[in-house]
Amino acid sequence: MKITIIGATGMAGSALVNEALRRGHQVTALARSEEKLAKLPTDNPALTTHVQGAFTLSTADLQATDVVIDAFATAPSLAFQHVDLAAHLVAQLRETTSPRLVFILGAGSLQTGDDHHLFVDDIAKDPNAASFISVPQNQLKELNFLRDVDNVNWVGVSPAANFHPGDAVPALLGTDELLVNAQQESGTSAGTMAVAILDEIEQPQHHQVRFTVADK
């Protein structure tokens, strides 16, 4: 399968590159830094790297692949670009079924507590929230935008509260509730996320919805 990964040099993106290559897929890695792209396993003939801004991707670029994974990350001051990029990708692919779009969303849009409030409300209570809260807020807007898209083949994936580097471990899967494991921890490693996304790509279980994954 041909898989294009936007933001391929970030924590999530690089884990996705490695997992997709491990499973024998053809991977195109996109990022804004040639230096960072060079740190990917470029000796693998199944990997192609390109320095390209995601907003320059055309319909032709996107339709040259089977799956596009949006692992885009940005500074809090530019967090609105999460919504803008989702809108750009969707606009290029209206009334199509291929490629499939996979969006990595934040945990803030998940529900938690007995009253099922949004987790972003809890994040906002962090004393340092002002410096980063725009990211989960805009990822919530991104999901809300996607939920109105019914003529593009998309799926969203949210991590648990603590999205961190690390290898894959056994996973918990859910839909819209923030997941907590038996140790009362709510975390998702980049490796666990990569495995969950590749599993979904290879054996689709979700269509035009968001699901969530956490370390078990």
CSV table of N, CA and C in Angstrom, one decimal, residues 48-216:
chain,number,residue,atom,x,y,z
A,48,THR,N,10.4,7.2,0.5
A,48,THR,CA,10.7,8.4,-0.3
A,48,THR,C,10.5,9.6,0.6
A,49,THR,N,11.4,10.6,0.5
A,49,THR,CA,11.2,11.8,1.4
A,49,THR,C,11.1,13.0,0.5
A,50,HIS,N,10.3,13.9,0.9
A,50,HIS,CA,10.1,15.2,0.2
A,50,HIS,C,10.0,16.4,1.2
A,51,VAL,N,10.8,17.4,0.9
A,51,VAL,CA,10.6,18.7,1.6
A,51,VAL,C,9.4,19.4,0.9
A,52,GLN,N,8.3,19.4,1.6
A,52,GLN,CA,7.1,20.0,1.0
A,52,GLN,C,6.1,20.5,2.0
A,53,GLY,N,5.6,21.7,1.9
A,53,GLY,CA,4.6,22.1,2.8
A,53,GLY,C,3.2,21.5,2.5
A,54,ALA,N,2.6,21.1,3.6
A,54,ALA,CA,1.3,20.3,3.4
A,54,ALA,C,0.2,21.1,2.7
A,55,PHE,N,0.3,22.4,2.8
A,55,PHE,CA,-0.7,23.3,2.2
A,55,PHE,C,-0.5,23.4,0.7
A,56,THR,N,0.6,22.9,0.2
A,56,THR,CA,0.8,22.9,-1.3
A,56,THR,C,0.4,21.6,-2.0
A,57,LEU,N,-0.1,20.6,-1.2
A,57,LEU,CA,-0.5,19.3,-1.8
A,57,LEU,C,-1.8,19.5,-2.6
A,58,SER,N,-1.7,19.1,-3.8
A,58,SER,CA,-2.8,19.2,-4.8
A,58,SER,C,-3.6,17.9,-4.8
A,59,THR,N,-4.7,17.9,-5.5
A,59,THR,CA,-5.5,16.7,-5.7
A,59,THR,C,-4.7,15.6,-6.3
A,60,ALA,N,-3.9,16.0,-7.4
A,60,ALA,CA,-3.1,15.0,-8.0
A,60,ALA,C,-2.0,14.4,-7.1
A,61,ASP,N,-1.4,15.2,-6.3
A,61,ASP,CA,-0.5,14.7,-5.3
A,61,ASP,C,-1.1,13.7,-4.4
A,62,LEU,N,-2.3,14.0,-3.9
A,62,LEU,CA,-3.0,13.2,-2.9
A,62,LEU,C,-3.5,11.9,-3.5
A,63,GLN,N,-4.0,12.0,-4.8
A,63,GLN,CA,-4.5,10.8,-5.4
A,63,GLN,C,-3.5,9.8,-5.9
A,64,ALA,N,-2.2,10.2,-5.8
A,64,ALA,CA,-1.1,9.3,-6.2
A,64,ALA,C,-0.8,8.3,-5.1
A,65,THR,N,-1.5,8.3,-4.0
A,65,THR,CA,-1.3,7.5,-2.8
A,65,THR,C,-2.6,6.8,-2.4
A,66,ASP,N,-2.5,5.8,-1.6
A,66,ASP,CA,-3.7,5.1,-1.1
A,66,ASP,C,-4.2,5.7,0.2
A,67,VAL,N,-3.3,6.2,1.1
A,67,VAL,CA,-3.7,6.7,2.4
A,67,VAL,C,-2.8,8.0,2.6
A,68,VAL,N,-3.4,9.0,3.2
A,68,VAL,CA,-2.7,10.2,3.6
A,68,VAL,C,-2.9,10.3,5.1
A,69,ILE,N,-1.8,10.3,5.9
A,69,ILE,CA,-1.9,10.5,7.4
A,69,ILE,C,-1.5,11.9,7.7
A,70,ASP,N,-2.3,12.6,8.4
A,70,ASP,CA,-2.0,14.0,8.8
A,70,ASP,C,-1.5,13.9,10.3
A,71,ALA,N,-0.2,13.9,10.4
A,71,ALA,CA,0.5,14.0,11.7
A,71,ALA,C,1.1,15.3,11.9
A,72,PHE,N,0.5,16.3,11.3
A,72,PHE,CA,1.0,17.7,11.4
A,72,PHE,C,1.0,18.2,12.8
A,73,ALA,N,2.0,19.0,13.1
A,73,ALA,CA,2.1,19.6,14.4
A,73,ALA,C,2.6,21.0,14.2
A,74,THR,N,2.2,21.9,15.0
A,74,THR,CA,2.6,23.3,14.9
A,74,THR,C,2.7,24.0,16.2
A,75,ALA,N,3.2,25.2,16.2
A,75,ALA,CA,3.3,26.0,17.5
A,75,ALA,C,1.9,26.4,17.9
A,76,PRO,N,1.7,26.6,19.2
A,76,PRO,CA,0.4,27.1,19.7
A,76,PRO,C,-0.1,28.3,19.0
A,77,SER,N,0.8,29.2,18.7
A,77,SER,CA,0.4,30.5,18.0
A,77,SER,C,-0.2,30.3,16.6
A,78,LEU,N,0.1,29.1,16.0
A,78,LEU,CA,-0.4,28.8,14.7
A,78,LEU,C,-1.3,27.6,14.8
A,79,ALA,N,-1.9,27.3,15.9
A,79,ALA,CA,-2.7,26.1,16.1
A,79,ALA,C,-3.9,26.1,15.2
A,80,PHE,N,-4.4,27.2,14.7
A,80,PHE,CA,-5.5,27.3,13.7
A,80,PHE,C,-5.2,26.5,12.5
A,81,GLN,N,-3.9,26.3,12.2
A,81,GLN,CA,-3.5,25.6,11.0
A,81,GLN,C,-4.0,24.1,11.0
A,82,HIS,N,-4.2,23.5,12.2
A,82,HIS,CA,-4.8,22.2,12.3
A,82,HIS,C,-6.1,22.1,11.5
A,83,VAL,N,-7.0,23.1,11.8
A,83,VAL,CA,-8.3,23.2,11.1
A,83,VAL,C,-8.1,23.5,9.6
A,84,ASP,N,-7.2,24.5,9.3
A,84,ASP,CA,-6.9,24.9,7.9
A,84,ASP,C,-6.4,23.7,7.1
A,85,LEU,N,-5.5,22.9,7.6
A,85,LEU,CA,-5.0,21.8,6.9
A,85,LEU,C,-6.0,20.8,6.6
A,86,ALA,N,-6.8,20.5,7.6
A,86,ALA,CA,-7.9,19.5,7.4
A,86,ALA,C,-8.9,20.0,6.3
A,87,ALA,N,-9.2,21.3,6.3
A,87,ALA,CA,-10.1,21.9,5.3
A,87,ALA,C,-9.4,21.8,3.9
A,88,HIS,N,-8.1,22.0,3.9
A,88,HIS,CA,-7.4,22.0,2.6
A,88,HIS,C,-7.4,20.5,2.0
A,89,LEU,N,-7.1,19.6,2.9
A,89,LEU,CA,-7.1,18.2,2.4
A,89,LEU,C,-8.5,17.7,1.9
A,90,VAL,N,-9.5,18.0,2.7
A,90,VAL,CA,-10.8,17.7,2.4
A,90,VAL,C,-11.3,18.4,1.1
A,91,ALA,N,-10.9,19.6,0.9
A,91,ALA,CA,-11.3,20.4,-0.3
A,91,ALA,C,-10.8,19.7,-1.5
A,92,GLN,N,-9.5,19.2,-1.4
A,92,GLN,CA,-8.9,18.5,-2.6
A,92,GLN,C,-9.6,17.2,-3.0
A,93,LEU,N,-10.3,16.6,-2.0
A,93,LEU,CA,-10.8,15.3,-2.2
A,93,LEU,C,-12.3,15.1,-2.1
A,94,ARG,N,-13.1,16.2,-2.3
A,94,ARG,CA,-14.5,16.1,-2.2
A,94,ARG,C,-15.0,15.1,-3.2
A,95,GLU,N,-16.0,14.3,-2.8
A,95,GLU,CA,-16.7,13.3,-3.6
A,95,GLU,C,-15.7,12.3,-4.2
A,96,THR,N,-14.8,11.9,-3.3
A,96,THR,CA,-13.8,10.8,-3.7
A,96,THR,C,-13.8,9.7,-2.6
A,97,THR,N,-13.3,8.6,-2.9
A,97,THR,CA,-13.2,7.5,-1.8
A,97,THR,C,-11.7,7.2,-1.6
A,98,SER,N,-10.8,7.7,-2.5
A,98,SER,CA,-9.4,7.4,-2.4
A,98,SER,C,-8.6,8.7,-2.7
A,99,PRO,N,-7.6,9.0,-1.9
A,99,PRO,CA,-7.0,8.2,-0.8
A,99,PRO,C,-7.9,8.4,0.4
A,100,ARG,N,-7.6,7.5,1.4
A,100,ARG,CA,-8.2,7.7,2.7
A,100,ARG,C,-7.4,8.7,3.5
A,101,LEU,N,-8.1,9.6,4.2
A,101,LEU,CA,-7.4,10.5,5.1
A,101,LEU,C,-7.5,10.1,6.5
A,102,VAL,N,-6.4,10.1,7.2
A,102,VAL,CA,-6.3,9.7,8.6
A,102,VAL,C,-5.8,10.9,9.3
A,103,PHE,N,-6.5,11.4,10.3
A,103,PHE,CA,-6.1,12.6,11.1
A,103,PHE,C,-5.8,12.2,12.5
A,104,ILE,N,-4.6,12.6,13.0
A,104,ILE,CA,-4.3,12.4,14.4
A,104,ILE,C,-4.8,13.7,15.1
A,105,LEU,N,-5.8,13.4,16.0
A,105,LEU,CA,-6.4,14.5,16.7
A,105,LEU,C,-6.0,14.5,18.2
A,106,GLY,N,-6.3,15.5,18.9
A,106,GLY,CA,-5.9,15.6,20.3
A,106,GLY,C,-6.8,14.9,21.2
A,107,ALA,N,-6.4,14.8,22.5
A,107,ALA,CA,-7.2,14.2,23.5
A,107,ALA,C,-8.3,15.1,24.1
A,108,GLY,N,-8.1,16.4,23.8
A,108,GLY,CA,-9.0,17.4,24.3
A,108,GLY,C,-10.4,17.3,23.9
A,109,SER,N,-10.6,16.6,22.8
A,109,SER,CA,-12.0,16.5,22.2
A,109,SER,C,-12.7,15.2,22.8
A,110,LEU,N,-12.0,14.5,23.6
A,110,LEU,CA,-12.6,13.3,24.3
A,110,LEU,C,-13.4,13.7,25.5
A,111,GLN,N,-14.4,12.9,25.9
A,111,GLN,CA,-15.2,13.1,27.0
A,111,GLN,C,-14.7,12.4,28.2
A,112,THR,N,-14.9,13.0,29.4
A,112,THR,CA,-14.4,12.4,30.6
A,112,THR,C,-15.3,12.7,31.8
A,113,GLY,N,-15.2,12.0,32.9
A,113,GLY,CA,-16.0,12.3,34.1
A,113,GLY,C,-17.4,11.7,34.0
A,114,ASP,N,-18.1,11.8,35.1
A,114,ASP,CA,-19.5,11.3,35.2
A,114,ASP,C,-20.4,12.1,34.3
A,115,ASP,N,-20.1,13.4,34.1
A,115,ASP,CA,-20.9,14.3,33.3
A,115,ASP,C,-20.5,14.3,31.8
A,116,HIS,N,-19.5,13.5,31.5
A,116,HIS,CA,-19.0,13.4,30.1
A,116,HIS,C,-18.6,14.8,29.5
A,117,HIS,N,-18.0,15.6,30.3
A,117,HIS,CA,-17.5,16.9,29.8
A,117,HIS,C,-16.3,16.7,29.0
A,118,LEU,N,-15.9,17.7,28.2
A,118,LEU,CA,-14.8,17.6,27.3
A,118,LEU,C,-13.5,17.7,28.1
A,119,PHE,N,-12.5,16.9,27.8
A,119,PHE,CA,-11.3,16.9,28.5
A,119,PHE,C,-10.5,18.2,28.3
A,120,VAL,N,-10.8,18.9,27.2
A,120,VAL,CA,-10.1,20.2,27.0
A,120,VAL,C,-10.5,21.2,28.2
A,121,ASP,N,-11.6,21.0,28.8
A,121,ASP,CA,-12.0,21.8,29.9
A,121,ASP,C,-11.1,21.6,31.1
A,122,ASP,N,-10.7,20.3,31.3
A,122,ASP,CA,-9.7,20.0,32.3
A,122,ASP,C,-8.4,20.5,32.0
A,123,ILE,N,-8.0,20.4,30.8
A,123,ILE,CA,-6.7,20.9,30.3
A,123,ILE,C,-6.6,22.4,30.6
A,124,ALA,N,-7.7,23.1,30.4
A,124,ALA,CA,-7.7,24.6,30.5
A,124,ALA,C,-7.4,25.0,32.0
A,125,LYS,N,-7.6,24.1,32.9
A,125,LYS,CA,-7.4,24.4,34.4
A,125,LYS,C,-5.9,24.4,34.7
A,126,ASP,N,-5.0,23.8,33.9
A,126,ASP,CA,-3.6,23.8,34.1
A,126,ASP,C,-3.1,25.2,34.3
A,127,PRO,N,-2.3,25.5,35.3
A,127,PRO,CA,-1.8,26.9,35.5
A,127,PRO,C,-1.0,27.5,34.3
A,128,ASN,N,-0.5,26.6,33.5
A,128,ASN,CA,0.3,27.0,32.3
A,128,ASN,C,-0.4,26.9,31.0
A,129,ALA,N,-1.7,26.7,31.1
A,129,ALA,CA,-2.6,26.4,29.9
A,129,ALA,C,-2.5,27.5,28.9
A,130,ALA,N,-2.3,28.7,29.3
A,130,ALA,CA,-2.4,29.8,28.3
A,130,ALA,C,-1.3,29.6,27.3
A,131,SER,N,-0.2,28.9,27.6
A,131,SER,CA,0.9,28.8,26.6
A,131,SER,C,0.6,27.7,25.6
A,132,PHE,N,-0.3,26.9,25.8
A,132,PHE,CA,-0.5,25.8,24.8
A,132,PHE,C,-2.0,25.4,24.6
A,133,ILE,N,-2.9,26.0,25.3
A,133,ILE,CA,-4.3,25.5,25.2
A,133,ILE,C,-4.9,25.7,23.8
A,134,SER,N,-4.3,26.6,23.0
A,134,SER,CA,-4.9,26.8,21.6
A,134,SER,C,-4.7,25.5,20.8
A,135,VAL,N,-3.8,24.6,21.1
A,135,VAL,CA,-3.6,23.4,20.3
A,135,VAL,C,-4.8,22.5,20.5
A,136,PRO,N,-5.1,22.0,21.8
A,136,PRO,CA,-6.2,21.1,21.9
A,136,PRO,C,-7.6,21.8,21.5
A,137,GLN,N,-7.7,23.1,21.7
A,137,GLN,CA,-8.9,23.8,21.3
A,137,GLN,C,-9.1,23.7,19.8
A,138,ASN,N,-8.0,23.9,19.1
A,138,ASN,CA,-8.1,23.9,17.6
A,138,ASN,C,-8.3,22.4,17.1
A,139,GLN,N,-7.7,21.5,17.8
A,139,GLN,CA,-7.9,20.1,17.4
A,139,GLN,C,-9.4,19.7,17.6
A,140,LEU,N,-10.0,20.3,18.6
A,140,LEU,CA,-11.4,20.0,18.8
A,140,LEU,C,-12.2,20.7,17.6
A,141,LYS,N,-11.9,21.9,17.2
A,141,LYS,CA,-12.5,22.5,16.1
A,141,LYS,C,-12.3,21.6,14.8
A,142,GLU,N,-11.1,21.1,14.7
A,142,GLU,CA,-10.8,20.2,13.6
A,142,GLU,C,-11.7,19.0,13.5
A,143,LEU,N,-11.9,18.3,14.6
A,143,LEU,CA,-12.9,17.2,14.7
A,143,LEU,C,-14.3,17.7,14.4
A,144,ASN,N,-14.7,18.8,14.9
A,144,ASN,CA,-16.1,19.2,14.7
A,144,ASN,C,-16.2,19.5,13.2
A,145,PHE,N,-15.2,20.1,12.5
A,145,PHE,CA,-15.3,20.3,11.1
A,145,PHE,C,-15.4,18.9,10.4
A,146,LEU,N,-14.6,18.0,10.7
A,146,LEU,CA,-14.6,16.7,10.0
A,146,LEU,C,-15.9,16.0,10.2
A,147,ARG,N,-16.6,16.1,11.3
A,147,ARG,CA,-17.8,15.4,11.6
A,147,ARG,C,-19.0,15.9,10.6
A,148,ASP,N,-18.8,17.0,10.0
A,148,ASP,CA,-19.7,17.5,9.0
A,148,ASP,C,-19.3,17.0,7.5
A,149,VAL,N,-18.2,16.3,7.4
A,149,VAL,CA,-17.7,15.9,6.1
A,149,VAL,C,-18.2,14.5,5.8
A,150,ASP,N,-19.2,14.4,4.8
A,150,ASP,CA,-19.7,13.0,4.6
A,150,ASP,C,-19.4,12.6,3.1
A,151,ASN,N,-18.6,13.3,2.4
A,151,ASN,CA,-18.3,12.8,1.0
A,151,ASN,C,-16.8,12.7,0.8
A,152,VAL,N,-16.0,12.4,1.9
A,152,VAL,CA,-14.6,12.2,1.8
A,152,VAL,C,-14.3,11.0,2.7
A,153,ASN,N,-13.4,10.1,2.4
A,153,ASN,CA,-13.1,8.9,3.1
A,153,ASN,C,-12.1,9.3,4.2
A,154,TRP,N,-12.6,9.6,5.4
A,154,TRP,CA,-11.7,10.0,6.5
A,154,TRP,C,-11.9,9.2,7.8
A,155,VAL,N,-10.9,9.3,8.6
A,155,VAL,CA,-11.0,8.7,10.0
A,155,VAL,C,-10.1,9.5,10.9
A,156,GLY,N,-10.5,9.7,12.1
A,156,GLY,CA,-9.7,10.4,13.1
A,156,GLY,C,-9.3,9.5,14.3
A,157,VAL,N,-8.1,9.8,14.9
A,157,VAL,CA,-7.6,9.0,16.0
A,157,VAL,C,-7.1,10.0,17.1
A,158,SER,N,-7.6,9.8,18.3
A,158,SER,CA,-7.1,10.6,19.4
A,158,SER,C,-6.3,9.7,20.4
A,159,PRO,N,-5.2,10.3,20.9
A,159,PRO,CA,-4.5,9.6,22.0
A,159,PRO,C,-5.2,9.8,23.3
A,160,ALA,N,-4.6,9.2,24.3
A,160,ALA,CA,-5.1,9.5,25.7
A,160,ALA,C,-4.4,10.8,26.2
A,161,ALA,N,-4.6,11.1,27.5
A,161,ALA,CA,-4.2,12.4,28.0
A,161,ALA,C,-2.7,12.7,27.8
A,162,ASN,N,-1.9,11.7,28.0
A,162,ASN,CA,-0.4,11.9,27.9
A,162,ASN,C,0.1,11.2,26.6
A,163,PHE,N,0.3,12.0,25.6
A,163,PHE,CA,0.8,11.4,24.3
A,163,PHE,C,2.3,11.6,24.3
A,164,HIS,N,3.1,10.5,24.3
A,164,HIS,CA,4.5,10.6,24.6
A,164,HIS,C,5.3,9.7,23.7
A,165,PRO,N,6.6,9.9,23.6
A,165,PRO,CA,7.5,9.0,22.9
A,165,PRO,C,7.5,7.6,23.5
A,166,GLY,N,7.8,6.6,22.7
A,166,GLY,CA,7.9,5.3,23.3
A,166,GLY,C,7.5,4.2,22.3
A,167,ASP,N,7.9,3.0,22.6
A,167,ASP,CA,7.6,1.8,21.8
A,167,ASP,C,6.1,1.4,22.0
A,168,ALA,N,5.6,0.6,21.0
A,168,ALA,CA,4.2,0.1,21.1
A,168,ALA,C,4.1,-0.9,22.3
A,169,VAL,N,3.0,-0.8,22.9
A,169,VAL,CA,2.6,-1.7,24.0
A,169,VAL,C,1.2,-2.2,23.7
A,170,PRO,N,0.7,-3.2,24.4
A,170,PRO,CA,-0.7,-3.6,24.2
A,170,PRO,C,-1.6,-2.4,24.4
A,171,ALA,N,-2.7,-2.3,23.6
A,171,ALA,CA,-3.5,-1.1,23.6
A,171,ALA,C,-5.0,-1.3,24.1
A,172,LEU,N,-5.6,-0.2,24.5
A,172,LEU,CA,-7.0,-0.1,24.7
A,172,LEU,C,-7.6,0.7,23.6
A,173,LEU,N,-8.7,0.3,23.1
A,173,LEU,CA,-9.4,1.1,22.0
A,173,LEU,C,-10.8,1.6,22.5
A,174,GLY,N,-11.2,2.8,22.1
A,174,GLY,CA,-12.5,3.3,22.5
A,174,GLY,C,-13.0,4.2,21.4
A,175,THR,N,-14.0,5.0,21.7
A,175,THR,CA,-14.6,5.9,20.7
A,175,THR,C,-14.4,7.3,21.2
A,176,ASP,N,-15.3,7.8,22.1
A,176,ASP,CA,-15.2,9.2,22.4
A,176,ASP,C,-14.9,9.5,23.9
A,177,GLU,N,-14.6,8.4,24.7
A,177,GLU,CA,-14.3,8.6,26.1
A,177,GLU,C,-12.8,8.5,26.3
A,178,LEU,N,-12.3,9.4,27.2
A,178,LEU,CA,-10.9,9.4,27.5
A,178,LEU,C,-10.6,8.1,28.2
A,179,LEU,N,-9.6,7.3,27.7
A,179,LEU,CA,-9.3,6.0,28.3
A,179,LEU,C,-8.3,6.1,29.4
A,180,VAL,N,-8.5,5.2,30.4
A,180,VAL,CA,-7.6,5.1,31.5
A,180,VAL,C,-7.4,3.6,31.7
A,181,ASN,N,-6.1,3.2,32.0
A,181,ASN,CA,-5.8,1.8,32.1
A,181,ASN,C,-6.0,1.3,33.6
A,182,ALA,N,-5.7,0.1,33.8
A,182,ALA,CA,-6.0,-0.5,35.2
A,182,ALA,C,-5.1,0.2,36.2
A,183,GLN,N,-4.0,0.8,35.8
A,183,GLN,CA,-3.2,1.5,36.8
A,183,GLN,C,-3.6,3.0,37.0
A,184,GLN,N,-4.8,3.3,36.4
A,184,GLN,CA,-5.4,4.7,36.4
A,184,GLN,C,-4.5,5.7,35.7
A,185,GLU,N,-3.8,5.2,34.7
A,185,GLU,CA,-2.9,6.0,33.8
A,185,GLU,C,-3.6,6.3,32.5
A,186,SER,N,-3.5,7.5,32.0
A,186,SER,CA,-4.1,7.8,30.7
A,186,SER,C,-3.0,8.3,29.7
A,187,GLY,N,-2.4,7.3,29.0
A,187,GLY,CA,-1.3,7.7,28.1
A,187,GLY,C,-1.3,6.9,26.9
A,188,THR,N,-0.7,7.4,25.9
A,188,THR,CA,-0.5,6.7,24.6
A,188,THR,C,0.9,7.0,24.1
A,189,SER,N,1.7,5.9,23.8
A,189,SER,CA,3.0,6.1,23.2
A,189,SER,C,2.9,6.3,21.7
A,190,ALA,N,3.9,6.9,21.2
A,190,ALA,CA,3.9,7.1,19.7
A,190,ALA,C,3.8,5.8,19.0
A,191,GLY,N,4.5,4.8,19.6
A,191,GLY,CA,4.5,3.5,18.9
A,191,GLY,C,3.1,2.8,19.0
A,192,THR,N,2.4,3.0,20.1
A,192,THR,CA,1.1,2.4,20.2
A,192,THR,C,0.2,3.1,19.2
A,193,MET,N,0.3,4.4,19.1
A,193,MET,CA,-0.5,5.1,18.1
A,193,MET,C,-0.2,4.6,16.7
A,194,ALA,N,1.0,4.5,16.4
A,194,ALA,CA,1.4,4.0,15.0
A,194,ALA,C,0.8,2.6,14.7
A,195,VAL,N,0.9,1.7,15.7
A,195,VAL,CA,0.3,0.4,15.4
A,195,VAL,C,-1.2,0.5,15.2
A,196,ALA,N,-1.9,1.3,16.1
A,196,ALA,CA,-3.3,1.4,15.9
A,196,ALA,C,-3.7,2.0,14.6
A,197,ILE,N,-3.0,3.0,14.1
A,197,ILE,CA,-3.3,3.5,12.8
A,197,ILE,C,-3.0,2.6,11.7
A,198,LEU,N,-1.9,1.9,11.7
A,198,LEU,CA,-1.6,0.9,10.6
A,198,LEU,C,-2.6,-0.2,10.7
A,199,ASP,N,-3.0,-0.7,11.9
A,199,ASP,CA,-4.0,-1.7,11.9
A,199,ASP,C,-5.3,-1.2,11.3
A,200,GLU,N,-5.7,0.0,11.5
A,200,GLU,CA,-6.9,0.6,10.9
A,200,GLU,C,-6.8,0.7,9.4
A,201,ILE,N,-5.6,1.1,9.0
A,201,ILE,CA,-5.4,1.2,7.5
A,201,ILE,C,-5.5,-0.2,6.8
A,202,GLU,N,-4.9,-1.2,7.4
A,202,GLU,CA,-4.9,-2.5,6.8
A,202,GLU,C,-6.2,-3.2,6.9
A,203,GLN,N,-6.9,-3.0,8.0
A,203,GLN,CA,-8.2,-3.6,8.2
A,203,GLN,C,-9.2,-2.6,8.8
A,204,PRO,N,-9.8,-1.8,7.9
A,204,PRO,CA,-10.6,-0.6,8.3
A,204,PRO,C,-11.8,-1.1,9.2
A,205,GLN,N,-12.0,-0.4,10.3
A,205,GLN,CA,-13.1,-0.6,11.2
A,205,GLN,C,-13.9,0.6,11.5
A,206,HIS,N,-13.4,1.8,11.0
A,206,HIS,CA,-14.0,3.0,11.3
A,206,HIS,C,-14.1,3.9,10.0
A,207,HIS,N,-15.3,4.5,9.8
A,207,HIS,CA,-15.5,5.4,8.6
A,207,HIS,C,-16.2,6.7,9.0
A,208,GLN,N,-15.5,7.8,8.7
A,208,GLN,CA,-16.0,9.1,9.0
A,208,GLN,C,-16.4,9.3,10.5
A,209,VAL,N,-15.5,8.7,11.4
A,209,VAL,CA,-15.7,8.9,12.8
A,209,VAL,C,-14.3,9.0,13.4
A,210,ARG,N,-14.3,9.3,14.7
A,210,ARG,CA,-13.0,9.3,15.5
A,210,ARG,C,-13.0,8.1,16.5
A,211,PHE,N,-11.9,7.5,16.6
A,211,PHE,CA,-11.7,6.5,17.7
A,211,PHE,C,-10.5,6.9,18.5
A,212,THR,N,-10.3,6.3,19.6
A,212,THR,CA,-9.2,6.6,20.5
A,212,THR,C,-8.4,5.4,20.9
A,213,VAL,N,-7.1,5.6,21.2
A,213,VAL,CA,-6.2,4.5,21.6
A,213,VAL,C,-5.4,4.9,22.8
A,214,ALA,N,-5.2,4.0,23.7
A,214,ALA,CA,-4.3,4.2,24.9
A,214,ALA,C,-3.5,3.0,25.2
A,215,ASP,N,-2.4,3.3,25.9
A,215,ASP,CA,-1.6,2.2,26.4
A,215,ASP,C,-2.3,1.4,27.5
A,216,LYS,N,-2.3,0.1,27.3
A,216,LYS,CA,-3.0,-0.8,28.3
A,216,LYS,C,-2.3,-0.9,29.6
